[in-house]
Tab-separated table of C-alpha atoms and ligand atoms in Angstrom:
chain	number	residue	atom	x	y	z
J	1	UNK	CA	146.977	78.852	61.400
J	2	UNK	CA	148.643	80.219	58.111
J	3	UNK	CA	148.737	78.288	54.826
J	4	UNK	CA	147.625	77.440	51.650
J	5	UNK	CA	144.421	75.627	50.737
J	6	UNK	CA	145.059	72.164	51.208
J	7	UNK	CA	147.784	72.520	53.812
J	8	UNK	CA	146.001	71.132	56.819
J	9	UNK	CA	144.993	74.334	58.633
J	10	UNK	CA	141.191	72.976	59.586
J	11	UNK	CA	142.574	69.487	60.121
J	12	UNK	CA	145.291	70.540	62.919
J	13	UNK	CA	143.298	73.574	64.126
J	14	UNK	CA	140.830	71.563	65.567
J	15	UNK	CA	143.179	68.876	67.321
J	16	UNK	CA	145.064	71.858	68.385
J	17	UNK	CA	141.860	73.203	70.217
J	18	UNK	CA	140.655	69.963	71.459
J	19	UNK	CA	144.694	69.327	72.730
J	20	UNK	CA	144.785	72.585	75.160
J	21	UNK	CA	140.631	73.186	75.563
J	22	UNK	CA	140.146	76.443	73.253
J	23	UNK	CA	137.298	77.351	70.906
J	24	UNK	CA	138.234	76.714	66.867
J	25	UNK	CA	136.918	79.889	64.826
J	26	UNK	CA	137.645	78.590	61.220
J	27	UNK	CA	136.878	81.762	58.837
J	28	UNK	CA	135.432	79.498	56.361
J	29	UNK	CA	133.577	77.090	58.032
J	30	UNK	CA	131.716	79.907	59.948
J	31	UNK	CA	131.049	81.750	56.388
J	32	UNK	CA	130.008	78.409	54.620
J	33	UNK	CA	127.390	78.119	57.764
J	34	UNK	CA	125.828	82.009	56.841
J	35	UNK	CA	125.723	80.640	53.231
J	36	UNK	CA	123.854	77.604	54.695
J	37	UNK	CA	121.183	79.731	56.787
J	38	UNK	CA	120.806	81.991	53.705
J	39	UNK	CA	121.991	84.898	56.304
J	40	UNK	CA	122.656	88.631	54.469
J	41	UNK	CA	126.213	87.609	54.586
J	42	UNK	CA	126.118	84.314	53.249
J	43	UNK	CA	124.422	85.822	50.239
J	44	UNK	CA	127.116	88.336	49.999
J	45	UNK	CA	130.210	85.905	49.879
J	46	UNK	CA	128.637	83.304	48.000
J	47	UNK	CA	130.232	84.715	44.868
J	48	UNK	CA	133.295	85.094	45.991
J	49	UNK	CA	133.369	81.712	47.531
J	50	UNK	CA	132.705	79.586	44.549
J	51	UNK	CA	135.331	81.416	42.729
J	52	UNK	CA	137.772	80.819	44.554
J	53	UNK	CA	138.596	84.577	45.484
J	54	UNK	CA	138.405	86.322	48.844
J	55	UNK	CA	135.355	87.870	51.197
J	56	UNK	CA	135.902	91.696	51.411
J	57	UNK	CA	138.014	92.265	54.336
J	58	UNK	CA	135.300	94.478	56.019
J	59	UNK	CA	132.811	92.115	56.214
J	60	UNK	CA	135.174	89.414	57.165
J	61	UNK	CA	136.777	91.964	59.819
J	62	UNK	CA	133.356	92.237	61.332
J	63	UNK	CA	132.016	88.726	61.505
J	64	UNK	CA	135.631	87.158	62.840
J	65	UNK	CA	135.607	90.089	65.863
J	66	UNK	CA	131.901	89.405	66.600
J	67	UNK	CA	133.506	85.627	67.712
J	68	UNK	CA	136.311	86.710	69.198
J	69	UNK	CA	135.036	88.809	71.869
J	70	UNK	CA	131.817	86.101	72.499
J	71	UNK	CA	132.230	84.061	75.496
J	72	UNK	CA	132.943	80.633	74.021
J	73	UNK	CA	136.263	82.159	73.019
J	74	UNK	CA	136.675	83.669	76.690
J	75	UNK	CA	139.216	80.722	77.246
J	76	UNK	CA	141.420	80.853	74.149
J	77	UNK	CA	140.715	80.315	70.590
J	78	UNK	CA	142.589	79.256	67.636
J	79	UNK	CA	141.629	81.248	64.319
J	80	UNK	CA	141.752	78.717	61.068
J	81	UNK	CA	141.738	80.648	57.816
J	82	UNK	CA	141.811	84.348	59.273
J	83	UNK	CA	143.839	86.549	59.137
J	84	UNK	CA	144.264	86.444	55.023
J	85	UNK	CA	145.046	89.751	54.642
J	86	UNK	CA	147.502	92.641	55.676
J	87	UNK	CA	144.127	94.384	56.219
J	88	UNK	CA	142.767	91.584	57.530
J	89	UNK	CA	145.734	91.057	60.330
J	90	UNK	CA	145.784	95.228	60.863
J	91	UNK	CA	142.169	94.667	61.924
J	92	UNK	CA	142.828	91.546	64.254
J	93	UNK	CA	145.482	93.606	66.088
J	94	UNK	CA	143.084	96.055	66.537
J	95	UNK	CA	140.158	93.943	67.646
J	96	UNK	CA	142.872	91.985	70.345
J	97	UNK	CA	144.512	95.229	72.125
J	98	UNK	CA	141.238	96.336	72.692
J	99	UNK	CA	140.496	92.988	74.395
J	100	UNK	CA	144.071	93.055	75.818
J	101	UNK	CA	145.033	89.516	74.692
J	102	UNK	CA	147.936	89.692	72.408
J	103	UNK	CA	148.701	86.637	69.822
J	104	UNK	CA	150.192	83.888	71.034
J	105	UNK	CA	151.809	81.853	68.034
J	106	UNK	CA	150.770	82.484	64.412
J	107	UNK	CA	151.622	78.041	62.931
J	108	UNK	CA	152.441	78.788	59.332
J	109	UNK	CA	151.905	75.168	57.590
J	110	UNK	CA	154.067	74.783	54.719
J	111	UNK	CA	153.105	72.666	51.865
J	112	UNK	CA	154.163	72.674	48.126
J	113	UNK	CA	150.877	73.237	45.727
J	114	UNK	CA	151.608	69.639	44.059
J	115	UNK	CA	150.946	68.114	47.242
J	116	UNK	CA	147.985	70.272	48.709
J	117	UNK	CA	145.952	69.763	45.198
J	118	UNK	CA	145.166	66.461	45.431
J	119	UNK	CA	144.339	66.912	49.347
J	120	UNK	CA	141.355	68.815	47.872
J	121	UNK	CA	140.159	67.249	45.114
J	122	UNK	CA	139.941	64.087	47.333
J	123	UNK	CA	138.548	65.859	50.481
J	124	UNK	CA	135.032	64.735	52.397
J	125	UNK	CA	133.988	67.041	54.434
J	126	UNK	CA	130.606	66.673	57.243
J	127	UNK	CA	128.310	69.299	56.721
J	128	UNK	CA	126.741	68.301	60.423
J	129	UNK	CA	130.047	69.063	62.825
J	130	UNK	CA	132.703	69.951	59.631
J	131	UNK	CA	134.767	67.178	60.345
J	132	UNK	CA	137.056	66.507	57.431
J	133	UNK	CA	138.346	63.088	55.758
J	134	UNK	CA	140.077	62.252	52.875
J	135	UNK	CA	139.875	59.189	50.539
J	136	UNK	CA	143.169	58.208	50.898
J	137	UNK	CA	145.223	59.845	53.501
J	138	UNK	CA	142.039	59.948	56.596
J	139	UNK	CA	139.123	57.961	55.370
J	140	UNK	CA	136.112	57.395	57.518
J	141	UNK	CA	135.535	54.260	59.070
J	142	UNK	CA	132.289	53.818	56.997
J	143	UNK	CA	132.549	54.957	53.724
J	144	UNK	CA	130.554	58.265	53.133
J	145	UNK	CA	129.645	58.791	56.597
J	146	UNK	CA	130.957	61.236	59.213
J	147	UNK	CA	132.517	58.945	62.307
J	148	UNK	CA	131.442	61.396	64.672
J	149	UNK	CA	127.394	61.821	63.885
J	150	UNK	CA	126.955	59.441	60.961
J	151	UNK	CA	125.811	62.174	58.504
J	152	UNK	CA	126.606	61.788	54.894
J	153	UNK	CA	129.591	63.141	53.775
J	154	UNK	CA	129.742	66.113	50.868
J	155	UNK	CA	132.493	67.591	48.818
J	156	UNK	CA	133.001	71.441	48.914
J	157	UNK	CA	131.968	73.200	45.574
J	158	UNK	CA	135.486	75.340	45.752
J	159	UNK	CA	137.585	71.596	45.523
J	160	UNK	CA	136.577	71.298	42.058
J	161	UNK	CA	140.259	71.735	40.090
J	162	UNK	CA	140.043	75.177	38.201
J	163	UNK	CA	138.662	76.601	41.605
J	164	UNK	CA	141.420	75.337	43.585
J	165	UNK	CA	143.579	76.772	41.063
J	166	UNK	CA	142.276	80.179	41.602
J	167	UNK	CA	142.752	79.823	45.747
J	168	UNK	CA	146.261	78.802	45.048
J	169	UNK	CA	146.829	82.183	43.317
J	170	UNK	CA	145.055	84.258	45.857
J	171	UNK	CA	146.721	82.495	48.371
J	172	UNK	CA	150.326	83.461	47.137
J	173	UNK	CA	149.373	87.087	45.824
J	174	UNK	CA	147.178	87.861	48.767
J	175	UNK	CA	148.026	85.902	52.104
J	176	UNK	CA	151.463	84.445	51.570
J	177	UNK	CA	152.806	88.328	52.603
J	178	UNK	CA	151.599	87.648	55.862
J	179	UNK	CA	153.973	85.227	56.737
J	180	UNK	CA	156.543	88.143	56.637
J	181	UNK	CA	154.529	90.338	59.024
J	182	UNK	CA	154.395	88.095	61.718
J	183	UNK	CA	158.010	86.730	61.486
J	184	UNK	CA	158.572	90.908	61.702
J	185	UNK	CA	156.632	90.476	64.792
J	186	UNK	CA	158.689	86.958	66.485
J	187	UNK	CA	155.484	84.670	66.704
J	188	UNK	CA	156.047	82.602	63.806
J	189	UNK	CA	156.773	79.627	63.437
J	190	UNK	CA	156.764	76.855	60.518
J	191	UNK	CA	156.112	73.436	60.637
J	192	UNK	CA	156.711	71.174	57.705
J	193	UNK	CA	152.687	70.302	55.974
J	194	UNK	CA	153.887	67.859	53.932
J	195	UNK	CA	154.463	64.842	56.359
J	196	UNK	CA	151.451	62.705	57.761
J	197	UNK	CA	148.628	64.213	59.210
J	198	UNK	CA	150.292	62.935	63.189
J	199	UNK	CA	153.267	63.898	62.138
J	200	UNK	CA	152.348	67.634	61.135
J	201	UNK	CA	150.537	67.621	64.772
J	202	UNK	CA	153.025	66.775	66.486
J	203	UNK	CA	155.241	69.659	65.149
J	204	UNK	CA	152.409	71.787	65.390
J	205	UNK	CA	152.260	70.832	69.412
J	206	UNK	CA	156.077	71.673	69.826
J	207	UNK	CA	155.328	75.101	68.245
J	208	UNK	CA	152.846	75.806	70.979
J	209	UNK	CA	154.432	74.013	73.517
J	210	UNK	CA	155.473	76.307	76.562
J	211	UNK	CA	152.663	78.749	76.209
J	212	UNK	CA	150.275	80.283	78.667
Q	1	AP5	P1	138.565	77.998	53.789
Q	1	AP5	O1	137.491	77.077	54.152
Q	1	AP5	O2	139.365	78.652	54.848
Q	1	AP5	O3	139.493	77.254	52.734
Q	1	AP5	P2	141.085	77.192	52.564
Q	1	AP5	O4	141.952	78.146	53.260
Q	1	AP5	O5	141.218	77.213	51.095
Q	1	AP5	O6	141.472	75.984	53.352
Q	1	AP5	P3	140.898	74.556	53.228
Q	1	AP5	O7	139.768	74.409	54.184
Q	1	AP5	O8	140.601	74.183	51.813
Q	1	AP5	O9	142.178	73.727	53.628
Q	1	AP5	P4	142.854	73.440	55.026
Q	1	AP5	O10	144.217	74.029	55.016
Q	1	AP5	O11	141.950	73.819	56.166
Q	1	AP5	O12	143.008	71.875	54.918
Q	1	AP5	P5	142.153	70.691	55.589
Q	1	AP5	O13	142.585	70.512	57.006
Q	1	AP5	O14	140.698	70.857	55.306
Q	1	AP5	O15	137.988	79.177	52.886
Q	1	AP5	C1	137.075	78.934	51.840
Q	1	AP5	C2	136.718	80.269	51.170
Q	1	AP5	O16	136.073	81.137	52.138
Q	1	AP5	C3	137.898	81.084	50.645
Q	1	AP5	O17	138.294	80.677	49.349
Q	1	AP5	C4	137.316	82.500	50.683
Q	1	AP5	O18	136.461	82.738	49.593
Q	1	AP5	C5	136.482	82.482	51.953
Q	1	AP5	N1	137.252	82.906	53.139
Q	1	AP5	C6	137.570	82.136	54.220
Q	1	AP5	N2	138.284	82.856	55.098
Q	1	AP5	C7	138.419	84.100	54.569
Q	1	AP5	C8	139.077	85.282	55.005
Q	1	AP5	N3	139.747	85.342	56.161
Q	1	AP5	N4	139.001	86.364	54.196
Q	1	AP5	C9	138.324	86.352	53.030
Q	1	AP5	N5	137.700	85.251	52.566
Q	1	AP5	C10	137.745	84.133	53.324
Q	1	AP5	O19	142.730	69.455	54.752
Q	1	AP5	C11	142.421	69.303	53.367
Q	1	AP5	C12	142.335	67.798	53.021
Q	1	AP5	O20	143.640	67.215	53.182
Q	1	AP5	C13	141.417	66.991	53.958
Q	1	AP5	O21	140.798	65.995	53.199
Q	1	AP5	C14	142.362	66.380	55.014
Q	1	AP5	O22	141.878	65.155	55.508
Q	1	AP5	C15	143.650	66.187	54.180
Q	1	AP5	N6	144.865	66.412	54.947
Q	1	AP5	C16	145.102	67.394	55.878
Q	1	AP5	N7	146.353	67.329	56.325
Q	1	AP5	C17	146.955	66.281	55.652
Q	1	AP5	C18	148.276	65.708	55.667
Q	1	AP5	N8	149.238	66.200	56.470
Q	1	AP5	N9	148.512	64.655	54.839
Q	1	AP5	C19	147.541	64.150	54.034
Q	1	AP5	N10	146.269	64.642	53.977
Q	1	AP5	C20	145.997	65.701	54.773
């Protein structure tokens, strides 16, 4: 899933792998996790997290392969947040011919920064199973509390306004380019991120539809 911030990537990545039974490896939930178990890494991107700017590619590279090639992802996986980087996608290619399982469809989810702003800002996230809800556009049923396990809801750090400014601009300097490289390679395609949540799925469905 390729987009900015805000477009929907986490939200439709995960009905996506529910929908056909694969494992969702989202870059950042996985990262925020290190940062919650104090790992070495989760030290290391902290800073870079909470400003809003990018992991280094090599440590990124590293942790996203180590998932890939584990055996939950033995039946399929769809990566959420990763690749973000011509690096970043040199080094997937890489990691996947050794493995001999080429990409199926890179979903680029296109959504204007006036409308993916206020997605974050109003964003609830559970920090039990990372399910996501918004205040207004996919509440939970009980306010504050994750549907699935009950936990209580937090916001992310990085939805605070000035740092969602900053991921805006590193999205379009540093991961907007990719979209080029895999049209380049004929597995893009683009679905419109500014409808309804359903509605975005359901385009996101007919852009997988007829694989494997
Ligand atoms: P990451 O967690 O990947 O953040 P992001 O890409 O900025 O994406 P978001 O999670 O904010 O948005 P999303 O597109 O998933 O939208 P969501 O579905 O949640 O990365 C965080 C940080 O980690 C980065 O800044 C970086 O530092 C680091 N990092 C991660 N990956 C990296 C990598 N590969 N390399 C280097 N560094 C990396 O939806 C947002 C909200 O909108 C929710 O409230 C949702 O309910 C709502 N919503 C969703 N879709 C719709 C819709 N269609 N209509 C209305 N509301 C909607």
């Amino acid at each position: 899933m390729l987009g900015p911030p805000g477009a929907g990537k986490g939200t439709q990545a995960g009905r996506l792998a529910a929908e056909v039974r694969a494992v969702h490896l989202s870059s950042g939930d996985i990262l925020r996790a290190e940062r919650a178990a104090r790992s070495p890494l989760g030290r290391q991107a902290q800073a870079y997290m909470d400003g809003g700017t990018l992991v280094p590619d090599e440590l990124v590279l590293e942790m996203m392969a180590n998932r890939i090639e584990s055996p939950e992802a033995q039946n399929g996986f769809v990566l959420d947040g990763f690749p973000r980087t011509i690096p970043q996608a040199r080094g997937l290619d890489e990691c996947l011919e050794r493995l001999g399982r080429p990409i199926d469809r890179v979903i680029n989810i296109d959504a204007a920064d006036e409308v993916v702003a206020p997605r974050l800002t109003g964003r609830w996230s559970c920090p039990v199973d990372g399910r996501v809800y918004h205040d207004m556009f996919s509440p939970p049923a009980r306010a504050g509390k994750c549907d699935e396990c009950g936990a209580a809801l937090v916001r992310r750090k990085d939805d605070e306004p000035a740092v969602v400014r900053q991921r805006l601009a590193t999205y379009h300097g540093q991961t907007k380019p990719l979209i080029e490289y895999y049209r380049q390679r004929g597995v893009l395609a683009t679905v419109d991120g500014n409808a309804d949540i359903g509605a975005v799925f359901a385009s996101v469905c007919a852009a997988v539809r007829g694989i494997g």
